PDB file of C-alpha atoms and ligand atoms in Angstrom:
ATOM      1  CA  UNK Y   1     100.145 128.832  93.672  1.00 38.00           C
ATOM      2  CA  UNK Y   2      98.993 132.209  92.327  1.00 42.00           C
ATOM      3  CA  UNK Y   3      96.898 134.262  94.686  1.00 41.00           C
ATOM      4  CA  UNK Y   4      93.816 134.271  92.480  1.00 41.00           C
ATOM      5  CA  UNK Y   5      93.758 130.481  92.526  1.00 44.00           C
ATOM      6  CA  UNK Y   6      93.894 130.436  96.295  1.00 45.00           C
ATOM      7  CA  UNK Y   7      91.025 132.885  96.355  1.00 44.00           C
ATOM      8  CA  UNK Y   8      89.075 130.814  93.880  1.00 46.00           C
ATOM      9  CA  UNK Y   9      89.853 127.769  95.978  1.00 47.00           C
ATOM     10  CA  UNK Y  10      88.012 129.122  98.942  1.00 47.00           C
ATOM     11  CA  UNK Y  11      85.238 130.518  96.817  1.00 46.00           C
ATOM     12  CA  UNK Y  12      85.157 134.097  97.947  1.00 43.00           C
ATOM     13  CA  UNK Y  13      85.526 137.540  96.529  1.00 42.00           C
ATOM     14  CA  UNK Y  14      86.755 140.703  98.149  1.00 39.00           C
ATOM     15  CA  UNK Y  15      83.160 141.994  98.321  1.00 38.00           C
ATOM     16  CA  UNK Y  16      81.979 139.029 100.390  1.00 43.00           C
ATOM     17  CA  UNK Y  17      84.726 139.266 102.979  1.00 44.00           C
ATOM     18  CA  UNK Y  18      83.864 138.999 106.596  1.00 44.00           C
ATOM     19  CA  UNK Y  19      86.192 141.487 108.163  1.00 47.00           C
ATOM     20  CA  UNK Y  20      87.204 139.659 111.274  1.00 51.00           C
ATOM     21  CA  UNK Y  21      90.391 141.657 111.552  1.00 66.00           C
ATOM     22  CA  UNK Y  22      93.140 140.677 113.918  1.00 71.00           C
ATOM     23  CA  UNK Y  23      92.703 137.894 116.430  1.00 75.00           C
ATOM     24  CA  UNK Y  24      94.574 134.967 117.869  1.00 80.00           C
ATOM     25  CA  UNK Y  25      93.363 131.446 117.165  1.00 81.00           C
ATOM     26  CA  UNK Y  26      94.931 129.856 120.234  1.00 83.00           C
ATOM     27  CA  UNK Y  27      95.689 130.438 123.895  1.00 82.00           C
ATOM     28  CA  UNK Y  28      99.355 130.732 124.789  1.00 80.00           C
ATOM     29  CA  UNK Y  29     100.031 127.388 126.534  1.00 84.00           C
ATOM     30  CA  UNK Y  30     103.367 127.242 128.367  1.00 83.00           C
ATOM     31  CA  UNK Y  31     105.230 127.868 125.104  1.00 83.00           C
ATOM     32  CA  UNK Y  32     103.530 131.223 124.360  1.00 78.00           C
ATOM     33  CA  UNK Y  33     101.517 130.780 121.164  1.00 76.00           C
ATOM     34  CA  UNK Y  34      99.159 133.748 121.067  1.00 79.00           C
ATOM     35  CA  UNK Y  35     100.587 135.988 118.331  1.00 81.00           C
ATOM     36  CA  UNK Y  36      97.874 138.213 116.805  1.00 80.00           C
ATOM     37  CA  UNK Y  37      96.850 137.091 113.297  1.00 81.00           C
ATOM     38  CA  UNK Y  38      95.190 138.814 110.365  1.00 73.00           C
ATOM     39  CA  UNK Y  39      92.013 136.836 109.563  1.00 75.00           C
ATOM     40  CA  UNK Y  40      89.779 138.000 106.713  1.00 68.00           C
ATOM     41  CA  UNK Y  41      87.812 134.820 106.054  1.00 71.00           C
ATOM     42  CA  UNK Y  42      85.887 132.564 108.408  1.00 78.00           C
ATOM     43  CA  UNK Y  43      87.126 129.242 109.765  1.00 80.00           C
ATOM     44  CA  UNK Y  44      83.967 127.651 108.401  1.00 84.00           C
ATOM     45  CA  UNK Y  45      84.758 128.661 104.832  1.00 80.00           C
ATOM     46  CA  UNK Y  46      88.181 127.095 104.951  1.00 80.00           C
ATOM     47  CA  UNK Y  47      87.158 124.030 106.954  1.00 84.00           C
ATOM     48  CA  UNK Y  48      84.448 123.172 104.470  1.00 85.00           C
ATOM     49  CA  UNK Y  49      86.935 123.332 101.603  1.00 82.00           C
ATOM     50  CA  UNK Y  50      89.407 121.274 103.602  1.00 85.00           C
ATOM     51  CA  UNK Y  51      86.825 118.588 104.349  1.00 89.00           C
ATOM     52  CA  UNK Y  52      85.964 118.335 100.643  1.00 88.00           C
ATOM     53  CA  UNK Y  53      89.631 118.125  99.726  1.00 87.00           C
ATOM     54  CA  UNK Y  54      90.267 115.444 102.330  1.00 92.00           C
ATOM     55  CA  UNK Y  55      87.373 113.326 101.074  1.00 94.00           C
ATOM     56  CA  UNK Y  56      88.641 113.673  97.520  1.00 92.00           C
ATOM     57  CA  UNK Y  57      92.130 112.592  98.550  1.00 93.00           C
ATOM     58  CA  UNK Y  58      90.738 109.544 100.364  1.00 96.00           C
ATOM     59  CA  UNK Y  59      88.589 108.595  97.375  1.00 97.00           C
ATOM     60  CA  UNK Y  60      91.535 108.827  95.002  1.00 96.00           C
ATOM     61  CA  UNK Y  61      93.688 106.720  97.327  1.00 97.00           C
ATOM     62  CA  UNK Y  62      90.908 104.132  97.643  1.00 97.00           C
ATOM     63  CA  UNK Y  63      90.624 103.878  93.862  1.00 97.00           C
ATOM     64  CA  UNK Y  64      94.369 103.239  93.637  1.00 97.00           C
ATOM     65  CA  UNK Y  65      94.168 100.676  96.442  1.00 97.00           C
ATOM     66  CA  UNK Y  66      96.427 102.830  98.620  1.00 97.00           C
ATOM     67  CA  UNK Y  67      94.162 103.787 101.539  1.00 98.00           C
ATOM     68  CA  UNK Y  68      94.741 102.230 104.969  1.00 98.00           C
ATOM     69  CA  UNK Y  69      96.372  99.077 103.618  1.00 97.00           C
ATOM     70  CA  UNK Y  70      98.355  98.417 106.779  1.00 97.00           C
ATOM     71  CA  UNK Y  71      95.915  97.936 109.691  1.00 97.00           C
ATOM     72  CA  UNK Y  72      98.744  97.794 112.227  1.00 98.00           C
ATOM     73  CA  UNK Y  73     100.186 101.126 111.136  1.00 98.00           C
ATOM     74  CA  UNK Y  74      96.714 102.681 111.014  1.00 98.00           C
ATOM     75  CA  UNK Y  75      95.920 101.524 114.555  1.00 98.00           C
ATOM     76  CA  UNK Y  76      99.278 102.822 115.765  1.00 98.00           C
ATOM     77  CA  UNK Y  77      98.728 106.278 114.269  1.00 98.00           C
ATOM     78  CA  UNK Y  78      95.129 106.519 115.483  1.00 98.00           C
ATOM     79  CA  UNK Y  79      96.235 105.492 118.979  1.00 98.00           C
ATOM     80  CA  UNK Y  80      98.799 108.306 119.060  1.00 98.00           C
ATOM     81  CA  UNK Y  81      96.257 110.812 117.719  1.00 98.00           C
ATOM     82  CA  UNK Y  82      93.760 109.805 120.427  1.00 98.00           C
ATOM     83  CA  UNK Y  83      96.274 110.756 123.083  1.00 98.00           C
ATOM     84  CA  UNK Y  84      97.104 114.110 121.480  1.00 98.00           C
ATOM     85  CA  UNK Y  85      93.574 115.261 120.558  1.00 98.00           C
ATOM     86  CA  UNK Y  86      92.314 115.911 124.134  1.00 98.00           C
ATOM     87  CA  UNK Y  87      95.465 117.975 124.818  1.00 98.00           C
ATOM     88  CA  UNK Y  88      94.573 120.478 122.083  1.00 98.00           C
ATOM     89  CA  UNK Y  89      92.047 122.019 124.503  1.00 97.00           C
ATOM     90  CA  UNK Y  90      94.961 123.817 126.181  1.00 97.00           C
ATOM     91  CA  UNK Y  91      95.357 125.922 123.047  1.00 96.00           C
ATOM     92  CA  UNK Y  92      91.745 126.207 121.940  1.00 95.00           C
ATOM     93  CA  UNK Y  93      88.598 124.986 123.633  1.00 95.00           C
ATOM     94  CA  UNK Y  94      86.793 123.945 120.461  1.00 95.00           C
ATOM     95  CA  UNK Y  95      89.543 121.682 119.140  1.00 96.00           C
ATOM     96  CA  UNK Y  96      88.915 118.509 121.209  1.00 97.00           C
ATOM     97  CA  UNK Y  97      85.398 118.504 119.697  1.00 96.00           C
ATOM     98  CA  UNK Y  98      86.587 118.689 116.077  1.00 95.00           C
ATOM     99  CA  UNK Y  99      85.630 115.846 113.741  1.00 94.00           C
ATOM    100  CA  UNK Y 100      89.140 114.374 113.925  1.00 97.00           C
ATOM    101  CA  UNK Y 101      90.161 111.818 111.341  1.00 97.00           C
ATOM    102  CA  UNK Y 102      93.390 109.890 110.773  1.00 98.00           C
ATOM    103  CA  UNK Y 103      94.121 107.944 107.608  1.00 98.00           C
ATOM    104  CA  UNK Y 104      97.195 106.484 105.931  1.00 98.00           C
ATOM    105  CA  UNK Y 105      98.158 106.544 102.280  1.00 97.00           C
ATOM    106  CA  UNK Y 106     100.401 103.686 101.232  1.00 97.00           C
ATOM    107  CA  UNK Y 107     103.238 105.525  99.512  1.00 95.00           C
ATOM    108  CA  UNK Y 108     107.000 105.878  99.588  1.00 91.00           C
ATOM    109  CA  UNK Y 109     106.598 109.612 100.094  1.00 89.00           C
ATOM    110  CA  UNK Y 110     107.871 111.221 103.270  1.00 89.00           C
ATOM    111  CA  UNK Y 111     104.827 113.310 104.031  1.00 90.00           C
ATOM    112  CA  UNK Y 112     102.116 114.058 106.581  1.00 93.00           C
ATOM    113  CA  UNK Y 113      99.686 116.892 107.176  1.00 92.00           C
ATOM    114  CA  UNK Y 114      96.684 117.993 109.194  1.00 94.00           C
ATOM    115  CA  UNK Y 115      94.084 120.032 107.357  1.00 90.00           C
ATOM    116  CA  UNK Y 116      92.009 122.717 109.077  1.00 88.00           C
ATOM    117  CA  UNK Y 117      89.443 121.062 111.327  1.00 92.00           C
ATOM    118  CA  UNK Y 118      91.587 118.055 112.263  1.00 95.00           C
ATOM    119  CA  UNK Y 119      91.827 115.954 109.110  1.00 95.00           C
ATOM    120  CA  UNK Y 120      95.141 114.115 109.434  1.00 97.00           C
ATOM    121  CA  UNK Y 121      96.908 112.178 106.670  1.00 96.00           C
ATOM    122  CA  UNK Y 122     100.124 110.208 107.018  1.00 97.00           C
ATOM    123  CA  UNK Y 123     102.074 108.688 104.137  1.00 96.00           C
ATOM    124  CA  UNK Y 124     103.431 105.286 105.138  1.00 97.00           C
ATOM    125  CA  UNK Y 125     106.892 106.137 103.784  1.00 94.00           C
ATOM    126  CA  UNK Y 126     107.421 108.721 106.492  1.00 94.00           C
ATOM    127  CA  UNK Y 127     107.009 106.173 109.283  1.00 97.00           C
ATOM    128  CA  UNK Y 128     108.544 103.164 107.546  1.00 96.00           C
ATOM    129  CA  UNK Y 129     111.530 104.694 105.772  1.00 94.00           C
ATOM    130  CA  UNK Y 130     112.612 106.865 108.697  1.00 94.00           C
ATOM    131  CA  UNK Y 131     111.688 104.077 111.163  1.00 97.00           C
ATOM    132  CA  UNK Y 132     109.931 106.583 113.404  1.00 98.00           C
ATOM    133  CA  UNK Y 133     109.305 105.759 117.052  1.00 98.00           C
ATOM    134  CA  UNK Y 134     105.893 106.486 118.574  1.00 98.00           C
ATOM    135  CA  UNK Y 135     107.312 109.634 120.180  1.00 98.00           C
ATOM    136  CA  UNK Y 136     108.726 110.837 116.846  1.00 98.00           C
ATOM    137  CA  UNK Y 137     105.353 110.221 115.218  1.00 98.00           C
ATOM    138  CA  UNK Y 138     103.762 112.225 118.041  1.00 98.00           C
ATOM    139  CA  UNK Y 139     106.124 115.123 117.302  1.00 97.00           C
ATOM    140  CA  UNK Y 140     105.212 115.118 113.595  1.00 97.00           C
ATOM    141  CA  UNK Y 141     101.525 114.827 114.403  1.00 98.00           C
ATOM    142  CA  UNK Y 142     101.699 117.502 117.090  1.00 98.00           C
ATOM    143  CA  UNK Y 143     103.471 119.828 114.676  1.00 96.00           C
ATOM    144  CA  UNK Y 144     100.899 119.293 111.925  1.00 95.00           C
ATOM    145  CA  UNK Y 145      97.994 119.638 114.353  1.00 97.00           C
ATOM    146  CA  UNK Y 146      99.552 122.911 115.540  1.00 96.00           C
ATOM    147  CA  UNK Y 147      99.314 124.330 112.010  1.00 92.00           C
ATOM    148  CA  UNK Y 148      95.591 123.496 112.079  1.00 93.00           C
ATOM    149  CA  UNK Y 149      95.064 124.911 115.579  1.00 94.00           C
ATOM    150  CA  UNK Y 150      96.766 128.156 114.621  1.00 90.00           C
ATOM    151  CA  UNK Y 151      94.878 128.146 111.282  1.00 88.00           C
ATOM    152  CA  UNK Y 152      98.030 129.057 109.414  1.00 85.00           C
ATOM    153  CA  UNK Y 153      96.356 128.336 106.055  1.00 80.00           C
ATOM    154  CA  UNK Y 154      93.549 130.756 106.888  1.00 78.00           C
ATOM    155  CA  UNK Y 155      96.087 133.365 107.854  1.00 79.00           C
ATOM    156  CA  UNK Y 156      98.027 132.894 104.610  1.00 77.00           C
ATOM    157  CA  UNK Y 157      94.911 133.221 102.501  1.00 72.00           C
ATOM    158  CA  UNK Y 158      93.943 136.323 104.473  1.00 71.00           C
ATOM    159  CA  UNK Y 159      97.328 137.883 103.810  1.00 70.00           C
ATOM    160  CA  UNK Y 160      96.935 137.141 100.115  1.00 67.00           C
ATOM    161  CA  UNK Y 161      93.503 138.790 100.140  1.00 64.00           C
ATOM    162  CA  UNK Y 162      94.866 141.841 101.935  1.00 66.00           C
ATOM    163  CA  UNK Y 163      97.624 142.136  99.343  1.00 63.00           C
ATOM    164  CA  UNK Y 164      95.100 141.936  96.504  1.00 59.00           C
ATOM    165  CA  UNK Y 165      92.762 144.425  98.167  1.00 57.00           C
ATOM    166  CA  UNK Y 166      95.649 146.848  98.569  1.00 56.00           C
ATOM    167  CA  UNK Y 167      96.216 146.627  94.824  1.00 54.00           C
ATOM    168  CA  UNK Y 168      92.556 147.381  94.202  1.00 51.00           C
ATOM    169  CA  UNK Y 169      91.849 144.144  92.414  1.00 47.00           C
ATOM    170  CA  UNK Y 170      88.137 143.441  92.280  1.00 45.00           C
ATOM    171  CA  UNK Y 171      86.588 140.016  92.661  1.00 44.00           C
ATOM    172  CA  UNK Y 172      85.630 139.875  88.972  1.00 41.00           C
ATOM    173  CA  UNK Y 173      89.245 140.273  87.944  1.00 41.00           C
ATOM    174  CA  UNK Y 174      90.174 137.350  90.157  1.00 46.00           C
ATOM    175  CA  UNK Y 175      88.192 134.983  87.982  1.00 46.00           C
ATOM    176  CA  UNK Y 176      86.355 133.363  90.850  1.00 45.00           C
ATOM    177  CA  UNK Y 177      84.578 130.157  90.053  1.00 39.00           C
ATOM    178  CA  UNK Y 178      81.417 129.046  91.774  1.00 39.00           C
ATOM    179  CA  UNK Y 179      81.824 125.513  90.553  1.00 36.00           C
ATOM    180  CA  UNK Y 180      81.904 123.340  93.650  1.00 39.00           C
ATOM    181  CA  UNK Y 181      83.995 120.575  92.122  1.00 40.00           C
ATOM    182  CA  UNK Y 182      86.608 123.008  90.889  1.00 41.00           C
ATOM    183  CA  UNK Y 183      86.676 124.684  94.280  1.00 41.00           C
ATOM    184  CA  UNK Y 184      87.244 121.414  96.058  1.00 43.00           C
ATOM    185  CA  UNK Y 185      90.037 120.488  93.677  1.00 44.00           C
ATOM    186  CA  UNK Y 186      91.957 123.750  93.820  1.00 45.00           C
ATOM    187  CA  UNK Y 187      91.173 124.151  97.505  1.00 49.00           C
ATOM    188  CA  UNK Y 188      92.727 120.859  98.354  1.00 48.00           C
ATOM    189  CA  UNK Y 189      95.796 121.717  96.315  1.00 52.00           C
ATOM    190  CA  UNK Y 190      96.091 125.027  98.134  1.00 55.00           C
ATOM    191  CA  UNK Y 191      95.683 123.389 101.508  1.00 58.00           C
ATOM    192  CA  UNK Y 192      98.130 120.532 101.156  1.00 54.00           C
ATOM    193  CA  UNK Y 193     100.729 122.454  99.178  1.00 54.00           C
ATOM    194  CA  UNK Y 194     100.922 125.252 101.713  1.00 64.00           C
ATOM    195  CA  UNK Y 195     104.439 126.487 102.233  1.00 72.00           C
ATOM    196  CA  UNK Y 196     104.554 127.743 105.764  1.00 81.00           C
ATOM    197  CA  UNK Y 197     106.562 130.761 106.830  1.00 82.00           C
ATOM    198  CA  UNK Y 198     109.410 130.529 109.319  1.00 84.00           C
ATOM    199  CA  UNK Y 199     107.153 132.140 111.920  1.00 87.00           C
ATOM    200  CA  UNK Y 200     104.487 129.502 111.282  1.00 89.00           C
ATOM    201  CA  UNK Y 201     107.060 126.731 111.523  1.00 90.00           C
ATOM    202  CA  UNK Y 202     108.475 128.002 114.807  1.00 91.00           C
ATOM    203  CA  UNK Y 203     104.949 128.265 116.258  1.00 92.00           C
ATOM    204  CA  UNK Y 204     104.083 124.762 115.094  1.00 94.00           C
ATOM    205  CA  UNK Y 205     107.281 123.407 116.647  1.00 94.00           C
ATOM    206  CA  UNK Y 206     106.520 125.066 119.977  1.00 95.00           C
ATOM    207  CA  UNK Y 207     102.859 124.021 120.147  1.00 96.00           C
ATOM    208  CA  UNK Y 208     103.629 120.580 118.742  1.00 97.00           C
ATOM    209  CA  UNK Y 209     106.251 119.931 121.375  1.00 97.00           C
ATOM    210  CA  UNK Y 210     103.887 120.954 124.167  1.00 98.00           C
ATOM    211  CA  UNK Y 211     101.177 118.656 122.762  1.00 98.00           C
ATOM    212  CA  UNK Y 212     103.699 115.810 122.519  1.00 98.00           C
ATOM    213  CA  UNK Y 213     104.751 116.279 126.141  1.00 98.00           C
ATOM    214  CA  UNK Y 214     101.203 116.629 127.470  1.00 98.00           C
ATOM    215  CA  UNK Y 215     100.204 113.434 125.633  1.00 98.00           C
ATOM    216  CA  UNK Y 216     102.951 111.592 127.508  1.00 98.00           C
ATOM    217  CA  UNK Y 217     105.450 111.226 124.662  1.00 98.00           C
ATOM    218  CA  UNK Y 218     109.051 112.238 125.249  1.00 98.00           C
ATOM    219  CA  UNK Y 219     109.550 115.620 123.548  1.00 97.00           C
ATOM    220  CA  UNK Y 220     113.256 114.842 123.097  1.00 97.00           C
ATOM    221  CA  UNK Y 221     112.049 112.903 120.066  1.00 98.00           C
ATOM    222  CA  UNK Y 222     111.772 116.309 118.381  1.00 96.00           C
ATOM    223  CA  UNK Y 223     115.557 116.373 118.115  1.00 95.00           C
ATOM    224  CA  UNK Y 224     115.941 112.856 116.697  1.00 95.00           C
ATOM    225  CA  UNK Y 225     113.004 113.367 114.313  1.00 94.00           C
ATOM    226  CA  UNK Y 226     114.463 116.446 112.656  1.00 91.00           C
ATOM    227  CA  UNK Y 227     117.903 114.867 112.502  1.00 90.00           C
ATOM    228  CA  UNK Y 228     116.386 111.909 110.662  1.00 91.00           C
ATOM    229  CA  UNK Y 229     114.582 114.318 108.371  1.00 87.00           C
ATOM    230  CA  UNK Y 230     117.767 116.224 107.597  1.00 86.00           C
ATOM    231  CA  UNK Y 231     119.650 112.986 106.926  1.00 86.00           C
ATOM    232  CA  UNK Y 232     116.937 111.912 104.492  1.00 83.00           C
ATOM    233  CA  UNK Y 233     117.314 115.232 102.716  1.00 76.00           C
ATOM    234  CA  UNK Y 234     121.059 114.713 102.358  1.00 73.00           C
ATOM    235  CA  UNK Y 235     120.304 111.560 100.397  1.00 66.00           C
ATOM    236  CA  UNK Y 236     119.583 113.859  97.451  1.00 64.00           C
ATOM    237  CA  UNK Y 237     115.841 113.315  97.274  1.00 63.00           C
ATOM    238  CA  UNK Y 238     114.017 116.244  98.816  1.00 64.00           C
ATOM    239  CA  UNK Y 239     111.224 114.733 100.929  1.00 67.00           C
ATOM    240  CA  UNK Y 240     107.820 116.294 100.277  1.00 69.00           C
ATOM    241  CA  UNK Y 241     107.494 117.072 103.958  1.00 73.00           C
ATOM    242  CA  UNK Y 242     110.850 118.836 103.927  1.00 71.00           C
ATOM    243  CA  UNK Y 243     109.918 121.167 101.089  1.00 70.00           C
ATOM    244  CA  UNK Y 244     106.995 122.594 103.073  1.00 69.00           C
ATOM    245  CA  UNK Y 245     108.819 122.356 106.415  1.00 73.00           C
ATOM    246  CA  UNK Y 246     112.412 123.405 105.740  1.00 71.00           C
ATOM    247  CA  UNK Y 247     114.768 122.404 108.519  1.00 71.00           C
ATOM    248  CA  UNK Y 248     118.341 123.035 109.461  1.00 75.00           C
ATOM    249  CA  UNK Y 249     120.490 122.769 112.563  1.00 81.00           C
ATOM    250  CA  UNK Y 250     119.058 126.002 113.986  1.00 85.00           C
ATOM    251  CA  UNK Y 251     115.655 124.354 114.128  1.00 87.00           C
ATOM    252  CA  UNK Y 252     117.062 121.473 116.144  1.00 91.00           C
ATOM    253  CA  UNK Y 253     118.739 123.980 118.472  1.00 92.00           C
ATOM    254  CA  UNK Y 254     115.437 125.802 118.982  1.00 91.00           C
ATOM    255  CA  UNK Y 255     113.736 122.531 119.852  1.00 94.00           C
ATOM    256  CA  UNK Y 256     116.520 121.695 122.302  1.00 96.00           C
ATOM    257  CA  UNK Y 257     116.096 125.089 123.959  1.00 96.00           C
ATOM    258  CA  UNK Y 258     112.375 124.361 124.472  1.00 96.00           C
ATOM    259  CA  UNK Y 259     112.956 121.054 126.247  1.00 97.00           C
ATOM    260  CA  UNK Y 260     113.350 122.564 129.754  1.00 97.00           C
ATOM    261  CA  UNK Y 261     109.922 124.211 129.291  1.00 96.00           C
ATOM    262  CA  UNK Y 262     108.053 121.098 128.157  1.00 97.00           C
ATOM    263  CA  UNK Y 263     109.853 118.272 130.022  1.00 97.00           C
ATOM    264  CA  UNK Y 264     107.930 118.978 133.260  1.00 98.00           C
ATOM    265  CA  UNK Y 265     104.678 118.477 131.324  1.00 98.00           C
ATOM    266  CA  UNK Y 266     105.969 115.145 130.031  1.00 98.00           C
ATOM    267  CA  UNK Y 267     107.021 114.039 133.514  1.00 97.00           C
ATOM    268  CA  UNK Y 268     103.619 115.047 134.897  1.00 97.00           C
ATOM    269  CA  UNK Y 269     101.789 113.185 132.117  1.00 97.00           C
ATOM    270  CA  UNK Y 270     103.705 109.999 132.852  1.00 92.00           C
ATOM    271  CA  UNK Y 271     102.784 110.026 136.528  1.00 85.00           C
TER     272      UNK Y 271
HETATM  273 ZN1  LIG O   1     105.235 122.832 109.569  1.00 78.73          ZN
END
């Protein structure tokens, strides 16, 4: 998505920027997740757009008769989320108090995401087609929640703003729209179609694995999950999830190398 559309999506111009500068969104945890981040817009700005986008997505799915059609699957996913949510406090104190939401879209797609502020969406195809165990679901969910905790979308938008500012592009030239409906539409596109960087992905894997372990799910499922994901990709059809979360054998190796760090948390959680 072009930068100006991302900017329009969050409804801001260069002139209205809150210069928050560099900060870290999370505490380190045992996996060390406190890299300093460039943040030029507020969490509130992005969260509001995310909430609008999430509502829109739910409404569209409802109209198509695709929202939460499988009560068993919905209960399963919400149960897993309820165990992970309290653990997010390790990384940031405000997160357990977020207005968390978990919903399921009935679709063959292999996809899942967590928008800023804790709005989680799973596509039934991801669980059903890959026959995910509860622990594998916890790894996916933990990973997606980690993106939200670290506010990777906010960081990406901030980097785009910084790039534009460096070029001396004024807000007028960006064609910003104040139309709320348009903002919600583009904003939701920007938020769910985010392509995360390798750094973001590695952070989300580390935090996600710690959340999985602390919630009492075996973090070894991280290995089997990504192997399943890679196998699905070999089938020729690039899963949606895979396009925004590229994986290869080095990712699986990195997850394996983290297991000695997070297994004690899992063992403690089970006691
Ligand atoms: Zn990711």
